Tab-separated table of C-alpha atoms in Angstrom:
chain	number	residue	atom	x	y	z
A	26	MET	CA	169.826	129.492	41.838
A	27	ASN	CA	173.086	128.861	42.321
A	28	ARG	CA	175.187	131.929	44.245
A	29	SER	CA	177.327	133.354	41.393
A	30	THR	CA	173.853	133.702	39.186
A	31	ILE	CA	172.697	135.582	42.308
A	32	ASP	CA	175.835	137.890	42.403
A	33	LEU	CA	175.685	138.383	39.187
A	34	TRP	CA	172.151	139.655	39.424
A	35	VAL	CA	172.737	141.805	42.741
A	36	GLY	CA	175.660	143.096	40.804
A	37	ILE	CA	173.387	144.573	37.990
A	38	PHE	CA	170.512	145.644	39.967
A	39	VAL	CA	173.090	147.714	42.181
A	40	THR	CA	174.746	149.043	38.855
A	41	ILE	CA	171.705	150.239	37.650
A	42	GLY	CA	170.235	151.878	41.025
A	43	ILE	CA	173.664	153.644	41.011
A	44	GLY	CA	173.711	154.518	37.636
A	45	ALA	CA	169.974	156.000	37.987
A	46	VAL	CA	171.065	158.202	41.624
A	47	ILE	CA	174.057	159.640	39.002
A	48	PHE	CA	171.369	160.178	36.498
A	49	LEU	CA	169.048	162.150	38.758
A	50	ALA	CA	172.110	164.276	40.031
A	51	LEU	CA	173.425	165.001	36.582
A	52	LYS	CA	170.828	165.664	33.899
A	53	VAL	CA	167.785	166.131	36.527
A	54	GLY	CA	169.081	167.600	39.499
A	55	ASN	CA	172.143	169.182	37.711
A	56	LEU	CA	174.686	169.145	40.418
A	57	ASN	CA	177.291	170.893	38.533
A	58	SER	CA	175.271	173.828	38.320
A	59	VAL	CA	175.691	177.844	39.366
A	60	SER	CA	174.187	177.245	42.890
A	61	SER	CA	176.775	174.647	44.026
A	62	SER	CA	179.823	176.360	42.875
A	63	PRO	CA	182.101	178.807	44.878
A	64	GLY	CA	181.127	182.123	44.395
A	65	TYR	CA	180.923	185.834	45.603
A	66	ARG	CA	178.252	188.020	47.552
A	67	LEU	CA	176.284	191.202	45.949
A	68	GLN	CA	174.141	193.107	48.043
A	69	ALA	CA	171.410	195.389	46.419
A	70	ASP	CA	168.440	197.285	48.280
A	71	PHE	CA	165.264	197.318	46.539
A	72	GLU	CA	161.776	199.649	46.998
A	73	ASN	CA	160.036	196.638	45.913
A	74	ILE	CA	160.934	193.074	45.436
A	75	GLY	CA	157.726	192.117	43.859
A	76	GLY	CA	157.693	188.105	44.170
A	77	LEU	CA	161.071	187.884	44.126
A	78	LYS	CA	161.960	184.690	45.728
A	79	LEU	CA	164.939	182.899	47.456
A	80	ARG	CA	166.849	180.838	44.602
A	81	ALA	CA	165.927	182.691	42.392
A	82	PRO	CA	167.867	183.130	39.515
A	83	VAL	CA	170.150	186.252	38.709
A	84	LYS	CA	170.476	186.613	35.068
A	85	ALA	CA	172.795	189.467	33.171
A	86	ALA	CA	172.332	189.647	29.719
A	87	GLY	CA	169.625	186.726	30.177
A	88	VAL	CA	171.891	184.416	31.210
A	89	THR	CA	172.331	182.637	34.818
A	90	VAL	CA	175.015	184.249	36.647
A	91	GLY	CA	174.320	183.419	40.110
A	92	ARG	CA	171.708	182.703	42.534
A	93	VAL	CA	169.176	184.686	45.655
A	94	GLU	CA	170.752	183.922	48.832
A	95	ALA	CA	168.951	186.192	51.234
A	96	ILE	CA	166.542	188.312	51.247
A	97	LYS	CA	166.297	190.569	54.327
A	98	LEU	CA	163.975	194.091	55.337
A	99	ASP	CA	166.124	196.459	55.931
A	100	SER	CA	164.734	197.671	59.462
A	101	LYS	CA	166.707	201.466	59.067
A	102	THR	CA	165.232	202.688	55.103
A	103	TYR	CA	162.753	200.126	54.918
A	104	GLN	CA	163.790	198.736	51.793
A	105	ALA	CA	164.630	195.528	51.013
A	106	LEU	CA	168.032	193.935	51.215
A	107	VAL	CA	168.566	191.421	48.365
A	108	THR	CA	171.877	189.076	48.989
A	109	MET	CA	172.833	187.376	45.415
A	110	LYS	CA	175.739	184.773	45.050
A	111	VAL	CA	177.119	185.305	41.724
A	112	ASP	CA	179.923	182.528	39.883
A	113	ASN	CA	183.488	183.794	40.355
A	114	GLY	CA	183.859	183.130	36.523
A	115	TYR	CA	181.761	186.832	35.944
A	116	GLN	CA	182.635	190.374	37.193
A	117	PHE	CA	180.350	193.181	37.145
A	118	THR	CA	181.377	197.163	37.108
A	119	ALA	CA	180.711	199.624	39.958
A	120	ASP	CA	177.978	201.078	37.726
A	121	THR	CA	175.826	197.983	37.320
A	122	ILE	CA	172.153	198.486	37.752
A	123	ALA	CA	169.747	195.678	39.233
A	124	SER	CA	166.096	195.457	38.299
A	125	ILE	CA	163.459	193.054	39.298
A	126	LEU	CA	162.415	191.116	36.186
A	127	THR	CA	159.621	188.498	35.101
A	128	SER	CA	160.137	185.848	32.537
A	129	GLY	CA	156.806	186.627	30.843
A	130	LEU	CA	153.528	187.304	32.327
A	131	LEU	CA	153.174	183.880	34.490
A	132	GLY	CA	156.868	183.670	34.669
A	133	GLU	CA	159.363	183.102	37.257
A	134	VAL	CA	160.907	186.435	39.216
A	135	TYR	CA	164.047	187.152	38.954
A	136	VAL	CA	166.918	190.008	39.194
A	137	GLY	CA	168.591	191.537	35.893
A	138	LEU	CA	172.493	193.432	35.853
A	139	ASP	CA	172.749	195.558	33.452
A	140	VAL	CA	176.570	196.214	33.451
A	141	GLY	CA	177.514	199.848	33.353
A	142	GLY	CA	180.609	201.400	31.651
A	143	ASP	CA	182.671	201.898	35.365
A	144	THR	CA	186.343	200.315	35.321
A	145	LYS	CA	186.049	199.313	38.901
A	146	MET	CA	184.238	195.820	39.259
A	147	LEU	CA	182.455	194.774	42.528
A	148	ALA	CA	183.945	192.891	45.179
A	149	ASP	CA	183.341	190.614	47.405
A	150	GLY	CA	180.128	191.838	49.492
A	151	GLY	CA	179.679	194.321	47.448
A	152	ARG	CA	176.773	197.064	46.902
A	153	ILE	CA	174.947	197.457	43.631
A	154	GLY	CA	174.121	201.844	43.843
A	155	LYS	CA	171.539	201.341	41.250
A	156	THR	CA	168.598	199.626	41.732
A	157	GLN	CA	165.331	199.223	39.947
A	158	SER	CA	162.196	197.351	41.852
A	159	ALA	CA	159.943	194.756	40.538
A	160	VAL	CA	156.436	196.375	38.653
A	161	VAL	CA	153.474	195.433	40.922
A	162	LEU	CA	150.808	195.171	38.675
A	163	GLU	CA	147.844	196.107	40.546
A	164	LYS	CA	149.870	199.393	41.194
A	165	LEU	CA	150.322	199.973	37.598
A	166	ILE	CA	147.000	199.527	36.944
A	167	GLY	CA	145.831	201.891	39.751
A	168	GLN	CA	147.952	204.211	37.985
A	169	PHE	CA	146.152	203.597	34.788
A	170	MET	CA	142.763	204.106	35.704
A	171	PHE	CA	144.010	207.578	38.161
A	172	SER	CA	145.047	208.976	34.625
A	173	LYS	CA	141.885	207.906	32.431
A	174	ALA	CA	140.004	209.638	35.895
A	175	ALA	CA	142.132	212.536	35.044
A	176	GLU	CA	141.438	212.692	31.494
A	177	GLY	CA	137.408	212.277	31.858
A	178	THR	CA	137.271	215.488	34.284
A	179	LYS	CA	138.856	217.728	31.723
B	20	MET	CA	120.399	154.790	82.951
B	21	THR	CA	119.443	150.969	82.732
B	22	SER	CA	121.335	148.676	84.317
B	23	ALA	CA	122.265	146.797	80.855
B	24	ALA	CA	122.710	150.078	78.952
B	25	PHE	CA	125.366	150.707	81.736
B	26	LEU	CA	126.933	147.580	81.415
B	27	GLY	CA	127.257	147.615	77.513
B	28	LEU	CA	129.128	150.578	78.267
B	29	ALA	CA	131.262	149.381	80.612
B	30	HIS	CA	132.325	146.324	78.262
B	31	VAL	CA	132.949	148.726	75.174
B	32	LEU	CA	134.841	150.804	77.589
B	33	ARG	CA	136.938	147.534	78.446
B	34	ARG	CA	137.323	146.944	74.733
B	35	LEU	CA	138.946	149.530	73.876
B	36	GLY	CA	141.240	149.640	76.942
B	37	ALA	CA	143.085	146.177	75.991
B	38	GLY	CA	142.757	147.381	72.212
B	39	THR	CA	144.798	150.363	73.363
B	40	LEU	CA	147.045	148.699	75.834
B	41	ALA	CA	147.041	145.425	73.558
B	42	PHE	CA	148.782	148.253	70.705
B	43	ILE	CA	151.398	149.707	73.228
B	44	THR	CA	152.515	146.077	74.309
B	45	ARG	CA	152.654	145.107	70.611
B	46	LEU	CA	154.537	148.820	69.557
B	47	GLY	CA	156.909	148.295	72.669
B	48	PHE	CA	157.891	144.866	71.247
B	49	ALA	CA	158.126	145.909	67.980
B	50	THR	CA	160.464	148.521	69.235
B	51	ARG	CA	162.738	145.824	71.262
B	52	PHE	CA	162.562	143.648	67.856
B	53	ALA	CA	164.052	146.527	65.582
B	54	LEU	CA	166.947	146.854	68.340
B	55	ALA	CA	167.760	142.669	67.908
B	56	VAL	CA	167.502	143.470	64.281
B	57	ILE	CA	170.363	145.773	64.698
B	58	ARG	CA	171.837	144.138	67.288
B	59	ASN	CA	172.092	141.586	65.268
B	60	SER	CA	173.252	143.209	61.676
B	61	PRO	CA	176.752	142.213	62.005
B	62	ALA	CA	175.770	139.023	60.827
B	63	ALA	CA	174.189	139.767	57.607
B	64	VAL	CA	177.295	142.003	56.746
B	65	ARG	CA	179.757	138.260	57.926
B	66	ARG	CA	177.496	135.755	55.634
B	67	ILE	CA	177.432	138.630	52.885
B	68	HIS	CA	175.776	135.666	50.293
B	69	LEU	CA	172.629	135.405	52.908
B	70	THR	CA	172.325	139.720	52.689
B	71	LEU	CA	173.196	139.435	48.622
B	72	ARG	CA	170.140	136.409	48.778
B	73	GLU	CA	167.313	138.597	49.912
B	74	LEU	CA	168.754	141.563	47.769
B	75	TYR	CA	168.706	139.901	44.770
B	76	PHE	CA	164.319	138.409	46.195
B	77	ALA	CA	163.363	141.656	47.559
B	78	GLY	CA	165.256	143.863	44.999
B	79	VAL	CA	165.643	142.420	41.362
B	80	LEU	CA	162.090	140.505	41.203
B	81	SER	CA	160.901	143.837	42.474
B	82	LEU	CA	162.470	145.505	38.837
B	83	ILE	CA	159.719	144.718	36.034
B	84	ILE	CA	157.300	146.130	38.341
B	85	ILE	CA	159.040	149.796	39.382
B	86	LEU	CA	160.271	149.675	36.318
B	87	VAL	CA	157.178	149.452	34.284
B	88	SER	CA	155.312	151.207	37.166
B	89	GLY	CA	157.560	154.376	37.028
B	90	LEU	CA	157.297	154.637	32.827
B	91	PHE	CA	153.691	154.890	33.215
B	92	VAL	CA	153.232	157.038	35.955
B	93	GLY	CA	155.444	159.690	34.416
B	94	MET	CA	153.592	159.279	30.481
B	95	VAL	CA	150.450	160.007	32.638
B	96	LEU	CA	151.880	162.855	34.140
B	97	ALA	CA	153.546	164.335	31.249
B	98	LEU	CA	150.129	163.742	29.619
B	99	GLN	CA	148.100	165.551	32.215
B	100	GLY	CA	150.510	167.547	33.086
B	101	TYR	CA	150.390	168.776	29.456
B	102	ASP	CA	146.627	169.741	29.493
B	103	VAL	CA	147.214	171.860	32.120
B	104	LEU	CA	150.280	173.551	31.691
B	105	ILE	CA	149.577	174.055	27.955
B	106	ARG	CA	146.353	176.409	28.726
B	107	TYR	CA	148.651	179.130	30.443
B	108	GLY	CA	151.427	178.654	28.080
B	109	ALA	CA	153.655	176.485	30.154
B	110	ASP	CA	153.932	173.724	28.287
B	111	GLU	CA	157.737	174.045	28.453
B	112	SER	CA	157.780	173.876	32.138
B	113	LEU	CA	156.368	169.906	31.997
B	114	GLY	CA	160.073	168.830	32.938
B	115	ILE	CA	159.964	170.963	36.247
B	116	LEU	CA	156.763	169.869	36.878
B	117	VAL	CA	157.038	165.984	35.944
B	118	ALA	CA	160.610	165.457	37.868
B	119	LEU	CA	159.926	167.637	40.934
B	120	SER	CA	157.269	165.755	41.351
B	121	LEU	CA	158.601	162.316	40.675
B	122	VAL	CA	161.628	163.279	42.651
B	123	ARG	CA	160.368	164.470	46.040
B	124	GLU	CA	157.061	162.458	46.265
B	125	LEU	CA	155.917	159.662	43.569
B	126	GLY	CA	159.295	158.289	43.276
B	127	PRO	CA	159.922	157.376	47.278
B	128	VAL	CA	155.723	156.804	48.137
B	129	VAL	CA	154.843	155.205	45.241
B	130	ALA	CA	157.955	152.735	44.836
B	131	GLY	CA	157.726	152.477	48.930
B	132	LEU	CA	153.852	151.284	48.646
B	133	LEU	CA	154.972	148.579	45.600
B	134	PHE	CA	157.925	147.636	47.718
B	135	ALA	CA	155.717	147.258	51.061
B	136	SER	CA	153.129	144.836	48.234
B	137	ARG	CA	155.622	143.576	46.501
B	138	ALA	CA	158.915	142.395	48.472
B	139	GLY	CA	157.350	143.359	52.099
B	140	SER	CA	154.333	140.739	51.884
B	141	ALA	CA	156.672	137.812	50.448
B	142	ILE	CA	159.219	138.541	53.546
B	143	THR	CA	156.440	138.474	55.880
B	144	ALA	CA	154.994	134.945	54.730
B	145	GLU	CA	158.404	133.213	54.318
B	146	ILE	CA	159.369	134.067	57.571
B	147	GLY	CA	156.016	133.471	59.201
B	148	LEU	CA	155.683	129.948	56.813
B	149	MET	CA	159.279	129.041	58.883
B	150	LYS	CA	157.685	129.630	62.099
B	151	ALA	CA	154.545	127.801	60.973
B	152	THR	CA	157.006	124.778	59.780
B	153	GLU	CA	158.604	124.889	62.927
B	154	GLN	CA	162.084	125.450	60.881
B	155	LEU	CA	162.502	128.488	63.530
B	156	SER	CA	162.511	126.569	66.104
B	157	ALA	CA	164.796	124.127	64.941
B	158	MET	CA	167.738	126.655	64.300
B	159	GLU	CA	167.455	127.317	67.938
B	160	MET	CA	168.145	123.627	68.284
B	161	MET	CA	170.594	124.154	66.189
B	162	ALA	CA	172.157	126.912	68.674
B	163	VAL	CA	171.691	128.996	65.549
B	164	ASP	CA	170.388	132.737	66.167
B	165	PRO	CA	167.432	133.332	63.556
B	166	MET	CA	167.776	136.838	64.323
B	167	ALA	CA	170.865	136.653	62.771
B	168	ARG	CA	170.299	134.328	60.022
B	169	VAL	CA	166.808	134.772	58.751
B	170	VAL	CA	165.588	137.923	60.032
B	171	ALA	CA	169.249	140.254	59.830
B	172	PRO	CA	169.938	139.399	56.038
B	173	ARG	CA	165.789	140.345	55.010
B	174	PHE	CA	165.668	143.866	57.145
B	175	TRP	CA	169.496	144.447	55.004
B	176	GLY	CA	168.183	143.252	51.687
B	177	GLY	CA	165.515	145.085	51.315
B	178	LEU	CA	166.849	148.052	53.639
B	179	ILE	CA	169.382	148.401	50.099
B	180	ALA	CA	166.949	147.521	47.503
B	181	MET	CA	164.339	150.603	48.303
B	182	PRO	CA	166.400	153.311	48.177
B	183	LEU	CA	167.696	152.055	44.619
B	184	LEU	CA	164.317	150.930	43.515
B	185	ALA	CA	163.221	154.660	44.622
B	186	ALA	CA	165.965	156.088	42.146
B	187	LEU	CA	164.864	154.309	39.264
B	188	PHE	CA	161.617	154.305	39.438
B	189	SER	CA	161.616	158.531	39.192
B	190	THR	CA	164.417	157.898	36.242
B	191	LEU	CA	162.061	155.634	34.168
B	192	GLY	CA	159.218	158.120	35.239
B	193	ILE	CA	161.215	161.109	33.868
B	194	PHE	CA	162.118	159.288	30.762
B	195	GLY	CA	158.529	158.070	30.398
B	196	ALA	CA	157.705	161.970	30.198
B	197	TYR	CA	160.310	162.902	27.738
B	198	LEU	CA	158.656	160.185	25.731
B	199	VAL	CA	155.657	161.449	25.888
B	200	GLY	CA	156.011	165.285	26.483
B	201	VAL	CA	158.893	165.240	23.533
B	202	LYS	CA	158.877	162.520	21.696
B	203	LEU	CA	154.893	162.634	20.835
B	204	ILE	CA	153.645	166.225	21.867
B	205	GLY	CA	156.942	167.892	20.831
B	206	ILE	CA	157.823	169.989	23.271
B	207	ASP	CA	161.099	171.361	22.630
B	208	ALA	CA	163.724	168.569	24.070
B	209	GLY	CA	166.316	171.991	24.999
B	210	ALA	CA	163.268	173.532	27.549
B	211	PHE	CA	162.383	170.133	28.586
B	212	TRP	CA	165.894	169.344	29.958
B	213	GLY	CA	166.849	173.280	30.542
B	214	ASN	CA	163.699	173.817	33.362
B	215	MET	CA	164.210	170.512	34.368
B	216	GLN	CA	167.508	171.677	35.524
B	217	ALA	CA	167.267	174.744	36.372
B	218	GLY	CA	164.204	173.817	38.738
B	219	VAL	CA	166.069	171.079	40.364
B	220	ASP	CA	168.243	171.334	43.477
B	221	PHE	CA	170.256	168.347	44.275
B	222	ARG	CA	170.518	169.174	48.225
B	223	PHE	CA	166.756	169.759	48.343
B	224	ASP	CA	165.304	168.060	46.201
B	225	VAL	CA	167.327	165.046	44.718
B	226	LEU	CA	168.552	164.583	48.253
B	227	ASN	CA	165.779	164.515	50.381
B	228	GLY	CA	163.823	162.085	47.824
B	229	ILE	CA	166.546	160.070	48.532
B	230	ILE	CA	166.452	160.049	52.439
B	231	LYS	CA	163.066	159.484	52.075
B	232	SER	CA	163.099	156.202	50.360
B	233	PHE	CA	165.386	155.063	52.638
B	234	VAL	CA	163.125	155.794	55.440
B	235	PHE	CA	160.282	153.862	54.095
B	236	GLY	CA	162.980	151.526	53.002
B	237	THR	CA	163.692	151.051	57.128
B	238	ALA	CA	160.114	151.515	58.061
B	239	VAL	CA	158.889	148.484	55.394
B	240	SER	CA	161.730	146.007	55.955
B	241	VAL	CA	160.967	146.383	59.817
B	242	ILE	CA	157.075	145.838	59.840
B	243	ALA	CA	157.599	143.006	57.752
B	244	VAL	CA	160.305	141.128	59.443
B	245	PHE	CA	158.192	142.044	62.190
B	246	GLU	CA	154.552	140.837	60.754
B	247	GLY	CA	156.514	137.600	59.875
B	248	TYR	CA	158.643	136.559	62.823
B	249	VAL	CA	154.973	136.988	65.360
B	250	ALA	CA	152.925	135.721	63.235
B	251	LYS	CA	150.689	133.018	64.216
B	252	PRO	CA	151.598	129.620	63.503
B	253	THR	CA	149.110	128.464	61.263
B	254	ALA	CA	148.058	129.004	57.774
B	255	GLU	CA	145.268	131.475	58.653
B	256	GLY	CA	148.270	133.149	60.966
B	257	VAL	CA	150.508	133.400	57.752
B	258	SER	CA	147.840	135.416	55.317
B	259	SER	CA	146.634	137.287	58.162
B	260	ALA	CA	150.575	138.907	58.746
B	261	THR	CA	151.117	139.119	55.031
B	262	THR	CA	147.889	141.332	54.994
B	263	LYS	CA	149.305	143.247	57.872
B	264	THR	CA	151.807	143.792	56.666
B	265	VAL	CA	151.115	145.234	53.346
B	266	VAL	CA	148.486	147.707	54.986
B	267	VAL	CA	150.608	148.596	57.684
B	268	SER	CA	153.877	149.780	56.055
B	269	SER	CA	151.367	152.021	53.540
B	270	LEU	CA	149.681	153.293	56.221
B	271	THR	CA	153.316	154.217	57.651
B	272	ILE	CA	154.781	155.535	54.676
B	273	LEU	CA	152.237	157.609	53.711
B	274	ALA	CA	151.938	158.813	57.216
B	275	LEU	CA	156.041	158.767	57.398
B	276	ASP	CA	156.015	161.194	54.271
B	277	PHE	CA	153.686	163.386	55.530
B	278	VAL	CA	156.097	163.922	57.821
B	279	LEU	CA	158.996	164.102	56.293
B	280	THR	CA	157.553	166.934	54.209
B	281	VAL	CA	156.717	168.641	56.533
B	282	PHE	CA	160.489	168.847	57.849
B	283	MET	CA	162.132	168.806	54.295
B	284	PHE	CA	160.351	171.712	52.331
B	285	ARG	CA	158.855	174.229	54.762
B	286	GLY	CA	161.963	176.985	54.993
B	287	LEU	CA	162.451	176.960	50.985
B	288	GLY	CA	159.990	180.094	50.559
B	289	VAL	CA	157.694	177.865	47.994
C-alpha cells in the first residue's frame, strides 16, 4: 500500500478519534456546564443533611444553579456546614431558605433554594440563615408509630 | 521423612526459586528494554512515515472490531440496564448508567483487551518473525538500529492508537444504547441525554477514562514489542510469544485497571 493511502487512512482515523473525544467531552460529559464555570460560594448550616453528597446539584425552582462543593461538621454547633458553588449569573436574596430535598422516592438528593423578598443579595461567602433539614424517613416512621401508639392508649 | 521425599521437596523448592529468579530477571530486562524504546523514540518522530504506517496497522485496521464491539456492548448494556432500572421506575437513568460504565470502565478495558488481541499479537508476530528470519540481525549488519527502525515506531503507533480507539468504543457504545433505549424501547430522548450530562463529569469521568486508556495503550505496546523482540527465533517461539502477548497484556490491563480505579474514584463520596 503506498504512502499517501496510508496517510489518508491514518488522517481519517485520528480525526474521528478526536471527534469521539470531543463528543464525550461536550455531549456526554457536558464540559460547559455549571460545575466547571466560575461561580461564587454560599454556605448554609443544616441540622441533618441526610444523604447529600459532594457535587449534588443546587436548584432554584427546579433549575440547577450550582453544585455542593464541601460538606463539613461544625465542631462547635454540631451542625453540618455545606458549601455550595453557585453560577455567577444567578443572585439570591439574603433571606433565601435552603432545604435538602429528594427528587422522587429514590431519586438524587439536592439542595433547593427558595427565594424570599429581601432587597439585599447574598455575596460571595455569604451564609444562608434559614435552612430546612433533610427528612429522614426512619425518624418520620418512628414519629408516626409513636403517635399511633399514643392514640391507642387514649 | 524419607530421603526420596526430601529430595522431591528440594527439587520443587529449587524449581520455584529458579522460576522466581527467571521472572524477576525478565521483568528487569523488560524495564531496561522499555527505557531503550523511549531513548530511541526520537527516531520514531524523525521518520514519521514509519510511525504513521504502524498507526495504520494498529489503529485503522482495528477500527472495525472496536466499532462493532462498542455498538453491541452499548446495546446490551441498554437492554440489561433497562430491565433492572424499570423495576424501580428509574428507566430515565439509563443514559447515565450506560455512559458512566462505558466512559469509566468498559471503554478503556474492553477496547484494551481487543487491542491486545488484535494489534498487540500482530506486532509480536511481526517482530518475532523478523527475528526468526534474521532480518533484525541483517539490519544491525547494515548499521541500522532495529530498536529505532522497527521497535520504536510500533510502540508509538500502538500508544497513539489506543486512546483514540477507546474513545471511539465509548462513543459507539453510547450511540448503541441510544438506539436501543430511545429508538427501540422509547425512553424520552431529553431525559436520556439530560441525565447523562448531569451525571457525567468531564474531569472525573471522561478525563480519567482517557488517562486509563493511555496507560493501557502504553502497557500493551511495551509488552507486544518486548515479547516479539525476545521471542525464540523459531516457528514455535513466535507462536508462544504471540500467545504470551495476549495473556500478559490482558492480565496487566485488568490489574492496572484495579489500581487506577482505586486511585481515581476513591475520594468521590460515591
